[in-house]
PDB file of C-alpha atoms and ligand atoms in Angstrom:
ATOM      1  CA  UNK A 224      79.230  99.767  36.528  1.00 47.00           C
ATOM      2  CA  UNK A 225      79.514 100.974  32.067  1.00 44.00           C
ATOM      3  CA  UNK A 226      82.208  99.797  29.998  1.00 40.00           C
ATOM      4  CA  UNK A 227      83.759 102.992  29.845  1.00 46.00           C
ATOM      5  CA  UNK A 228      84.593 103.264  33.292  1.00 51.00           C
ATOM      6  CA  UNK A 229      88.220 102.211  32.774  1.00 58.00           C
ATOM      7  CA  UNK A 230      88.587 105.451  30.169  1.00 58.00           C
ATOM      8  CA  UNK A 231      87.321 107.413  32.858  1.00 86.00           C
ATOM      9  CA  UNK A 232      90.002 110.109  34.143  1.00 93.00           C
ATOM     10  CA  UNK A 233      91.463 108.439  37.351  1.00 98.00           C
ATOM     11  CA  UNK A 234      91.391 111.208  40.028  1.00 98.00           C
ATOM     12  CA  UNK A 235      95.171 112.646  41.823  1.00 98.00           C
ATOM     13  CA  UNK A 236      94.392 113.600  45.129  1.00 98.00           C
ATOM     14  CA  UNK A 237      98.213 115.089  46.779  1.00 98.00           C
ATOM     15  CA  UNK A 238      99.025 114.275  49.627  1.00 98.00           C
ATOM     16  CA  UNK A 239     101.365 117.303  51.162  1.00 98.00           C
ATOM     17  CA  UNK A 240     101.937 115.432  54.625  1.00 97.00           C
ATOM     18  CA  UNK A 241     105.479 115.476  54.526  1.00 97.00           C
ATOM     19  CA  UNK A 242     106.621 118.596  53.181  1.00 98.00           C
ATOM     20  CA  UNK A 243     105.494 119.413  56.676  1.00 98.00           C
ATOM     21  CA  UNK A 244     107.188 116.290  57.966  1.00 97.00           C
ATOM     22  CA  UNK A 245     110.485 118.407  56.565  1.00 97.00           C
ATOM     23  CA  UNK A 246     109.572 122.128  57.915  1.00 98.00           C
ATOM     24  CA  UNK A 247     109.167 120.873  61.348  1.00 97.00           C
ATOM     25  CA  UNK A 248     112.634 119.110  61.777  1.00 96.00           C
ATOM     26  CA  UNK A 249     114.190 122.019  62.098  1.00 95.00           C
ATOM     27  CA  UNK A 250     111.324 123.723  64.126  1.00 93.00           C
ATOM     28  CA  UNK A 251     110.942 126.508  61.136  1.00 95.00           C
ATOM     29  CA  UNK A 252     107.621 127.871  58.831  1.00 96.00           C
ATOM     30  CA  UNK A 253     110.272 126.345  55.397  1.00 97.00           C
ATOM     31  CA  UNK A 254     109.572 124.526  53.740  1.00 98.00           C
ATOM     32  CA  UNK A 255     105.714 125.617  53.267  1.00 98.00           C
ATOM     33  CA  UNK A 256     103.528 122.468  52.479  1.00 98.00           C
ATOM     34  CA  UNK A 257     100.856 125.800  51.690  1.00 98.00           C
ATOM     35  CA  UNK A 258     103.695 126.377  48.766  1.00 98.00           C
ATOM     36  CA  UNK A 259     103.554 122.776  48.147  1.00 98.00           C
ATOM     37  CA  UNK A 260      99.792 123.121  47.522  1.00 98.00           C
ATOM     38  CA  UNK A 261      99.620 125.489  45.225  1.00 98.00           C
ATOM     39  CA  UNK A 262     102.925 123.587  43.289  1.00 98.00           C
ATOM     40  CA  UNK A 263     100.313 120.307  43.045  1.00 98.00           C
ATOM     41  CA  UNK A 264      97.963 122.588  41.637  1.00 98.00           C
ATOM     42  CA  UNK A 265      99.395 123.817  39.172  1.00 98.00           C
ATOM     43  CA  UNK A 266     101.498 120.627  38.161  1.00 98.00           C
ATOM     44  CA  UNK A 267      97.749 118.779  37.929  1.00 98.00           C
ATOM     45  CA  UNK A 268      96.336 117.532  41.071  1.00 98.00           C
ATOM     46  CA  UNK A 269      92.794 116.537  41.276  1.00 98.00           C
ATOM     47  CA  UNK A 270      92.695 117.685  45.147  1.00 98.00           C
ATOM     48  CA  UNK A 271      95.363 117.980  48.123  1.00 98.00           C
ATOM     49  CA  UNK A 272      95.229 115.903  51.114  1.00 98.00           C
ATOM     50  CA  UNK A 273      96.626 116.835  54.827  1.00 98.00           C
ATOM     51  CA  UNK A 274      96.872 113.966  57.623  1.00 97.00           C
ATOM     52  CA  UNK A 275      96.083 116.243  60.874  1.00 97.00           C
ATOM     53  CA  UNK A 276      97.543 113.876  63.296  1.00 95.00           C
ATOM     54  CA  UNK A 277      96.931 113.523  67.446  1.00 94.00           C
ATOM     55  CA  UNK A 278     100.452 113.834  67.431  1.00 93.00           C
ATOM     56  CA  UNK A 279     100.933 116.808  65.069  1.00 95.00           C
ATOM     57  CA  UNK A 280     103.730 115.479  63.738  1.00 93.00           C
ATOM     58  CA  UNK A 281     103.568 116.679  60.398  1.00 95.00           C
ATOM     59  CA  UNK A 282     100.413 118.716  59.819  1.00 97.00           C
ATOM     60  CA  UNK A 283      99.492 121.139  62.016  1.00 97.00           C
ATOM     61  CA  UNK A 284      96.065 122.831  63.026  1.00 97.00           C
ATOM     62  CA  UNK A 285      97.280 125.784  60.997  1.00 97.00           C
ATOM     63  CA  UNK A 286      97.623 124.404  57.392  1.00 98.00           C
ATOM     64  CA  UNK A 287      94.893 122.792  57.266  1.00 98.00           C
ATOM     65  CA  UNK A 288      92.869 127.079  56.955  1.00 98.00           C
ATOM     66  CA  UNK A 289      95.715 127.458  55.186  1.00 98.00           C
ATOM     67  CA  UNK A 290      96.267 125.441  52.025  1.00 98.00           C
ATOM     68  CA  UNK A 291      92.251 125.429  51.842  1.00 98.00           C
ATOM     69  CA  UNK A 292      93.027 129.125  51.111  1.00 98.00           C
ATOM     70  CA  UNK A 293      95.798 129.328  48.915  1.00 98.00           C
ATOM     71  CA  UNK A 294      94.185 126.644  46.712  1.00 98.00           C
ATOM     72  CA  UNK A 295      90.807 125.961  45.149  1.00 98.00           C
ATOM     73  CA  UNK A 296      91.032 122.474  44.136  1.00 98.00           C
ATOM     74  CA  UNK A 297      88.941 120.006  46.666  1.00 98.00           C
ATOM     75  CA  UNK A 298      90.735 119.710  49.997  1.00 98.00           C
ATOM     76  CA  UNK A 299      90.516 116.108  52.015  1.00 98.00           C
ATOM     77  CA  UNK A 300      91.461 115.823  55.443  1.00 98.00           C
ATOM     78  CA  UNK A 301      92.965 111.878  56.777  1.00 97.00           C
ATOM     79  CA  UNK A 302      92.130 112.639  60.615  1.00 97.00           C
ATOM     80  CA  UNK A 303      91.118 109.882  62.954  1.00 96.00           C
ATOM     81  CA  UNK A 304      87.107 109.405  64.043  1.00 97.00           C
ATOM     82  CA  UNK A 305      88.147 111.654  67.122  1.00 96.00           C
ATOM     83  CA  UNK A 306      85.442 113.660  69.068  1.00 97.00           C
ATOM     84  CA  UNK A 307      89.009 116.862  68.469  1.00 97.00           C
ATOM     85  CA  UNK A 308      89.116 115.539  65.293  1.00 98.00           C
ATOM     86  CA  UNK A 309      85.463 115.562  64.351  1.00 98.00           C
ATOM     87  CA  UNK A 310      86.169 119.325  65.832  1.00 98.00           C
ATOM     88  CA  UNK A 311      87.802 120.518  63.987  1.00 98.00           C
ATOM     89  CA  UNK A 312      86.433 119.587  60.446  1.00 98.00           C
ATOM     90  CA  UNK A 313      83.293 120.728  62.037  1.00 98.00           C
ATOM     91  CA  UNK A 314      84.340 123.912  61.861  1.00 97.00           C
ATOM     92  CA  UNK A 315      86.786 123.506  58.645  1.00 97.00           C
ATOM     93  CA  UNK A 316      84.074 122.221  56.734  1.00 97.00           C
ATOM     94  CA  UNK A 317      86.027 120.684  54.792  1.00 98.00           C
ATOM     95  CA  UNK A 318      85.216 119.164  50.665  1.00 98.00           C
ATOM     96  CA  UNK A 319      86.155 116.145  52.318  1.00 98.00           C
ATOM     97  CA  UNK A 320      86.746 113.567  54.643  1.00 98.00           C
ATOM     98  CA  UNK A 321      88.790 110.676  55.158  1.00 98.00           C
ATOM     99  CA  UNK A 322      88.623 108.704  58.381  1.00 97.00           C
ATOM    100  CA  UNK A 323      91.586 106.776  59.230  1.00 96.00           C
ATOM    101  CA  UNK A 324      93.008 104.589  62.603  1.00 94.00           C
ATOM    102  CA  UNK A 325      94.964 105.719  64.137  1.00 83.00           C
ATOM    103  CA  UNK A 326      97.659 104.949  67.090  1.00 76.00           C
ATOM    104  CA  UNK A 327     100.638 106.385  68.288  1.00 63.00           C
ATOM    105  CA  UNK A 328     102.947 104.457  67.768  1.00 63.00           C
ATOM    106  CA  UNK A 329     102.289 103.795  64.041  1.00 69.00           C
ATOM    107  CA  UNK A 330     105.344 105.665  61.802  1.00 69.00           C
ATOM    108  CA  UNK A 331     101.971 105.924  58.269  1.00 68.00           C
ATOM    109  CA  UNK A 332      98.469 104.173  58.874  1.00 67.00           C
ATOM    110  CA  UNK A 333      98.696 100.903  58.301  1.00 73.00           C
ATOM    111  CA  UNK A 334      96.123  99.308  58.435  1.00 82.00           C
ATOM    112  CA  UNK A 335      92.589 100.239  57.160  1.00 94.00           C
ATOM    113  CA  UNK A 336      89.630 100.784  60.034  1.00 95.00           C
ATOM    114  CA  UNK A 337      87.344  98.678  62.075  1.00 95.00           C
ATOM    115  CA  UNK A 338      83.958  99.381  60.621  1.00 96.00           C
ATOM    116  CA  UNK A 339      82.379  96.222  61.437  1.00 95.00           C
ATOM    117  CA  UNK A 340      83.406  96.595  64.564  1.00 92.00           C
ATOM    118  CA  UNK A 341      82.430 100.010  65.499  1.00 95.00           C
ATOM    119  CA  UNK A 342      79.741 100.312  63.234  1.00 97.00           C
ATOM    120  CA  UNK A 343      77.540 102.194  66.210  1.00 97.00           C
ATOM    121  CA  UNK A 344      80.385 104.569  66.901  1.00 97.00           C
ATOM    122  CA  UNK A 345      81.308 105.986  63.390  1.00 98.00           C
ATOM    123  CA  UNK A 346      77.505 106.235  61.961  1.00 98.00           C
ATOM    124  CA  UNK A 347      76.822 109.326  64.847  1.00 98.00           C
ATOM    125  CA  UNK A 348      80.616 109.986  64.480  1.00 98.00           C
ATOM    126  CA  UNK A 349      79.988 110.042  60.605  1.00 98.00           C
ATOM    127  CA  UNK A 350      76.227 112.189  60.314  1.00 98.00           C
ATOM    128  CA  UNK A 351      76.861 115.301  61.063  1.00 98.00           C
ATOM    129  CA  UNK A 352      79.883 115.858  58.990  1.00 98.00           C
ATOM    130  CA  UNK A 353      78.052 114.312  56.023  1.00 98.00           C
ATOM    131  CA  UNK A 354      75.386 117.293  57.357  1.00 98.00           C
ATOM    132  CA  UNK A 355      78.087 120.098  57.608  1.00 97.00           C
ATOM    133  CA  UNK A 356      78.471 118.841  53.512  1.00 97.00           C
ATOM    134  CA  UNK A 357      82.212 116.883  53.930  1.00 98.00           C
ATOM    135  CA  UNK A 358      81.621 113.941  51.911  1.00 98.00           C
ATOM    136  CA  UNK A 359      83.097 111.070  54.240  1.00 98.00           C
ATOM    137  CA  UNK A 360      85.445 107.987  53.209  1.00 98.00           C
ATOM    138  CA  UNK A 361      86.097 105.611  55.147  1.00 98.00           C
ATOM    139  CA  UNK A 362      90.044 104.321  54.722  1.00 97.00           C
ATOM    140  CA  UNK A 363      89.704 100.224  54.566  1.00 97.00           C
ATOM    141  CA  UNK A 364      91.350  96.823  54.016  1.00 96.00           C
ATOM    142  CA  UNK A 365      89.847  95.835  50.816  1.00 97.00           C
ATOM    143  CA  UNK A 366      87.804  93.391  53.070  1.00 96.00           C
ATOM    144  CA  UNK A 367      84.057  92.352  52.645  1.00 97.00           C
ATOM    145  CA  UNK A 368      82.533  92.603  55.823  1.00 96.00           C
ATOM    146  CA  UNK A 369      84.555  96.182  56.215  1.00 97.00           C
ATOM    147  CA  UNK A 370      82.739  97.411  52.231  1.00 98.00           C
ATOM    148  CA  UNK A 371      79.794  95.973  53.346  1.00 98.00           C
ATOM    149  CA  UNK A 372      80.122  98.003  56.431  1.00 98.00           C
ATOM    150  CA  UNK A 373      80.807 100.732  55.960  1.00 98.00           C
ATOM    151  CA  UNK A 374      77.404 100.576  53.358  1.00 97.00           C
ATOM    152  CA  UNK A 375      75.653 100.946  56.241  1.00 98.00           C
ATOM    153  CA  UNK A 376      77.176 103.932  58.143  1.00 98.00           C
ATOM    154  CA  UNK A 377      76.633 106.219  55.594  1.00 96.00           C
ATOM    155  CA  UNK A 378      79.888 106.438  53.979  1.00 98.00           C
ATOM    156  CA  UNK A 379      80.102 107.763  51.142  1.00 98.00           C
ATOM    157  CA  UNK A 380      83.445 106.505  49.613  1.00 98.00           C
ATOM    158  CA  UNK A 381      85.632 103.972  50.750  1.00 98.00           C
ATOM    159  CA  UNK A 382      89.048 104.704  50.515  1.00 98.00           C
ATOM    160  CA  UNK A 383      90.966 100.692  49.757  1.00 98.00           C
ATOM    161  CA  UNK A 384      94.582 100.545  51.704  1.00 97.00           C
ATOM    162  CA  UNK A 385      97.346  99.046  49.027  1.00 98.00           C
ATOM    163  CA  UNK A 386      99.733  98.814  51.628  1.00 97.00           C
ATOM    164  CA  UNK A 387      99.901  95.181  51.476  1.00 97.00           C
ATOM    165  CA  UNK A 388      99.912  95.563  47.640  1.00 98.00           C
ATOM    166  CA  UNK A 389     102.582  97.717  47.650  1.00 98.00           C
ATOM    167  CA  UNK A 390     105.023  96.197  50.185  1.00 98.00           C
ATOM    168  CA  UNK A 391     104.823  92.652  47.677  1.00 98.00           C
ATOM    169  CA  UNK A 392     105.229  94.442  45.342  1.00 98.00           C
ATOM    170  CA  UNK A 393     108.284  95.814  47.097  1.00 98.00           C
ATOM    171  CA  UNK A 394     109.756  91.965  48.651  1.00 98.00           C
ATOM    172  CA  UNK A 395     109.086  90.995  44.804  1.00 98.00           C
ATOM    173  CA  UNK A 396     106.351  88.111  45.454  1.00 98.00           C
ATOM    174  CA  UNK A 397     104.653  87.680  42.590  1.00 98.00           C
ATOM    175  CA  UNK A 398     102.539  85.266  43.742  1.00 98.00           C
ATOM    176  CA  UNK A 399     100.947  86.981  47.285  1.00 98.00           C
ATOM    177  CA  UNK A 400     101.161  90.441  45.107  1.00 98.00           C
ATOM    178  CA  UNK A 401      98.608  89.164  42.313  1.00 98.00           C
ATOM    179  CA  UNK A 402      96.533  87.677  45.263  1.00 98.00           C
ATOM    180  CA  UNK A 403      96.394  90.976  46.740  1.00 98.00           C
ATOM    181  CA  UNK A 404      95.625  92.941  44.225  1.00 98.00           C
ATOM    182  CA  UNK A 405      92.602  90.501  42.851  1.00 98.00           C
ATOM    183  CA  UNK A 406      91.759  91.081  46.584  1.00 98.00           C
ATOM    184  CA  UNK A 407      91.662  94.995  45.439  1.00 98.00           C
ATOM    185  CA  UNK A 408      89.345  94.403  42.340  1.00 98.00           C
ATOM    186  CA  UNK A 409      87.011  91.738  44.189  1.00 98.00           C
ATOM    187  CA  UNK A 410      86.873  94.676  46.661  1.00 98.00           C
ATOM    188  CA  UNK A 411      86.522  97.639  43.941  1.00 98.00           C
ATOM    189  CA  UNK A 412      83.474  95.443  42.250  1.00 98.00           C
ATOM    190  CA  UNK A 413      81.731  95.205  45.857  1.00 98.00           C
ATOM    191  CA  UNK A 414      81.877  98.757  46.901  1.00 98.00           C
ATOM    192  CA  UNK A 415      81.002  99.518  43.206  1.00 98.00           C
ATOM    193  CA  UNK A 416      78.000  97.988  42.851  1.00 98.00           C
ATOM    194  CA  UNK A 417      77.044  99.275  46.551  1.00 98.00           C
ATOM    195  CA  UNK A 418      77.051 102.645  45.411  1.00 98.00           C
ATOM    196  CA  UNK A 419      80.315 103.554  47.211  1.00 98.00           C
ATOM    197  CA  UNK A 420      82.903 105.864  45.196  1.00 98.00           C
ATOM    198  CA  UNK A 421      86.093 103.917  45.740  1.00 98.00           C
ATOM    199  CA  UNK A 422      89.374 106.003  46.404  1.00 98.00           C
ATOM    200  CA  UNK A 423      92.733 104.210  46.491  1.00 98.00           C
ATOM    201  CA  UNK A 424      96.449 105.448  48.243  1.00 98.00           C
ATOM    202  CA  UNK A 425      99.315 104.456  50.251  1.00 97.00           C
ATOM    203  CA  UNK A 426     102.303 103.468  48.877  1.00 98.00           C
ATOM    204  CA  UNK A 427     102.094 103.942  45.578  1.00 98.00           C
ATOM    205  CA  UNK A 428     104.830 105.311  43.729  1.00 98.00           C
ATOM    206  CA  UNK A 429     105.888 105.053  39.601  1.00 98.00           C
ATOM    207  CA  UNK A 430     106.406 101.215  39.670  1.00 98.00           C
ATOM    208  CA  UNK A 431     103.908  99.840  41.499  1.00 98.00           C
ATOM    209  CA  UNK A 432     100.953 102.192  40.944  1.00 98.00           C
ATOM    210  CA  UNK A 433     100.115 100.972  37.031  1.00 98.00           C
ATOM    211  CA  UNK A 434      97.936  97.699  37.776  1.00 98.00           C
ATOM    212  CA  UNK A 435      95.970  99.945  40.997  1.00 98.00           C
ATOM    213  CA  UNK A 436      95.085 102.602  38.632  1.00 98.00           C
ATOM    214  CA  UNK A 437      93.403  99.642  36.174  1.00 97.00           C
ATOM    215  CA  UNK A 438      90.610  98.842  38.539  1.00 98.00           C
ATOM    216  CA  UNK A 439      88.075  99.969  37.085  1.00 97.00           C
ATOM    217  CA  UNK A 440      85.880 101.199  39.523  1.00 97.00           C
ATOM    218  CA  UNK A 441      88.540 103.652  40.730  1.00 98.00           C
ATOM    219  CA  UNK A 442      87.301 107.670  41.102  1.00 97.00           C
ATOM    220  CA  UNK A 443      90.821 108.897  42.957  1.00 98.00           C
ATOM    221  CA  UNK A 444      93.741 107.915  44.191  1.00 98.00           C
ATOM    222  CA  UNK A 445      96.026 110.063  47.119  1.00 98.00           C
ATOM    223  CA  UNK A 446      99.269 109.443  46.742  1.00 98.00           C
ATOM    224  CA  UNK A 447     101.467 111.343  49.119  1.00 98.00           C
ATOM    225  CA  UNK A 448     105.058 109.685  50.469  1.00 98.00           C
ATOM    226  CA  UNK A 449     107.119 109.235  46.959  1.00 98.00           C
ATOM    227  CA  UNK A 450     106.165 112.052  45.530  1.00 98.00           C
ATOM    228  CA  UNK A 451     106.922 114.418  48.447  1.00 98.00           C
ATOM    229  CA  UNK A 452     110.260 112.146  47.888  1.00 98.00           C
ATOM    230  CA  UNK A 453     110.716 111.702  44.297  1.00 98.00           C
ATOM    231  CA  UNK A 454     109.943 115.402  44.276  1.00 98.00           C
ATOM    232  CA  UNK A 455     114.188 116.202  46.063  1.00 97.00           C
ATOM    233  CA  UNK A 456     115.201 114.921  43.133  1.00 98.00           C
ATOM    234  CA  UNK A 457     112.866 116.310  40.126  1.00 98.00           C
ATOM    235  CA  UNK A 458     110.742 118.231  41.634  1.00 98.00           C
ATOM    236  CA  UNK A 459     106.883 118.753  42.529  1.00 98.00           C
ATOM    237  CA  UNK A 460     106.005 119.756  39.156  1.00 98.00           C
ATOM    238  CA  UNK A 461     107.960 116.954  37.425  1.00 98.00           C
ATOM    239  CA  UNK A 462     106.978 113.786  40.084  1.00 98.00           C
ATOM    240  CA  UNK A 463     103.389 114.827  39.876  1.00 98.00           C
ATOM    241  CA  UNK A 464     102.813 114.581  36.382  1.00 98.00           C
ATOM    242  CA  UNK A 465     104.311 111.745  35.622  1.00 98.00           C
ATOM    243  CA  UNK A 466     102.259 110.281  38.121  1.00 98.00           C
ATOM    244  CA  UNK A 467      99.889 111.521  36.324  1.00 98.00           C
ATOM    245  CA  UNK A 468     100.773 110.328  32.726  1.00 98.00           C
ATOM    246  CA  UNK A 469     101.490 106.314  34.529  1.00 98.00           C
ATOM    247  CA  UNK A 470      97.919 107.067  35.735  1.00 98.00           C
ATOM    248  CA  UNK A 471      95.865 107.473  32.167  1.00 97.00           C
ATOM    249  CA  UNK A 472      97.955 104.992  30.201  1.00 97.00           C
ATOM    250  CA  UNK A 473      96.805 102.422  32.894  1.00 97.00           C
ATOM    251  CA  UNK A 474      93.422 103.429  31.933  1.00 95.00           C
ATOM    252  CA  UNK A 475      93.814 103.171  27.867  1.00 90.00           C
TER     253      UNK A 475
HETATM  254  N1  LIG B 218      96.015 106.948  52.138  1.00 92.40           N
HETATM  255  C1  LIG B 218      95.437 107.542  53.613  1.00 92.40           C
HETATM  256  C2  LIG B 218      94.032 106.832  53.595  1.00 92.40           C
HETATM  257  C3  LIG B 218      96.649 107.646  53.579  1.00 92.40           C
HETATM  258  O1  LIG B 218      96.492 107.656  55.023  1.00 92.40           O
HETATM  259  C4  LIG B 218      97.952 107.912  53.325  1.00 92.40           C
HETATM  260  C5  LIG B 218      98.623 107.966  54.329  1.00 92.40           C
HETATM  261  O2  LIG B 218      98.509 108.962  54.849  1.00 92.40           O
HETATM  262  C6  LIG B 218      97.697 107.760  51.674  1.00 92.40           C
HETATM  263  C7  LIG B 218      96.535 107.604  50.681  1.00 92.40           C
HETATM  264  C8  LIG B 218      98.756 108.484  51.024  1.00 92.40           C
HETATM  265  O3  LIG B 218      99.928 107.600  51.286  1.00 92.40           O
HETATM  266  P1  LIG B 218     101.676 106.982  50.913  1.00 92.40           P
HETATM  267  O4  LIG B 218     101.811 108.708  52.347  1.00 92.40           O
HETATM  268  O5  LIG B 218     101.988 105.998  51.695  1.00 92.40           O
HETATM  269  O6  LIG B 218     101.103 107.773  49.084  1.00 92.40           O
END
């Protein structure tokens, strides 16, 4: 860890899943996730994140190549470690792949990936994706055992799940929030020491992003639901620019 790391500009990946959620609510073509991806790029996003879920509840198969063609910034495909998703990822070769746990009944990705108990399968799953040129990340809780396992199975990145931290912020439980923040700091340090690039995301908004953005080892945040919701009121461009400003402020 270098002294200048804290001042290094954090990348912002904008997750456009929930533009597709709105589109799917009416079954038509609008609002168009491709348009959102272009707007996000113009507003300063460093990457576009999409989660192709098994049930296709938001992003659908055709959205991925359409977004890949429409923007020049890197695409980060979130997906479960299933044979079907492995085939799609190998065909589309996104810049980055973030492997997430997925249960049909959950509303969003509720917990981190169980890497430590599934090492052999994940190692076999990651190897061809990495060989095809995608940078593979694992979405994990800020837990030492999961991070050490992530380094062993060949991931280049860990994305730390900030959902619990955000829930404690919402609940006004400052003791639990501070303890979760401490876990995130420790996890980021460990991941960095193991040579993993460190990302974070889930549940971040204007009010809670500052302390996360200040974690020195972090290189990228992926933020979606709040930005798309806020866009309804102030527009996507302003929402992304304000998030960018708050992220930069936290690292001054
Ligand atoms: N990172 C990962 C791995 C995710 O699964 C999600 C949710 O799809 C996010 C970041 C973004 O979370 P949110 O939509 O709450 O900002």
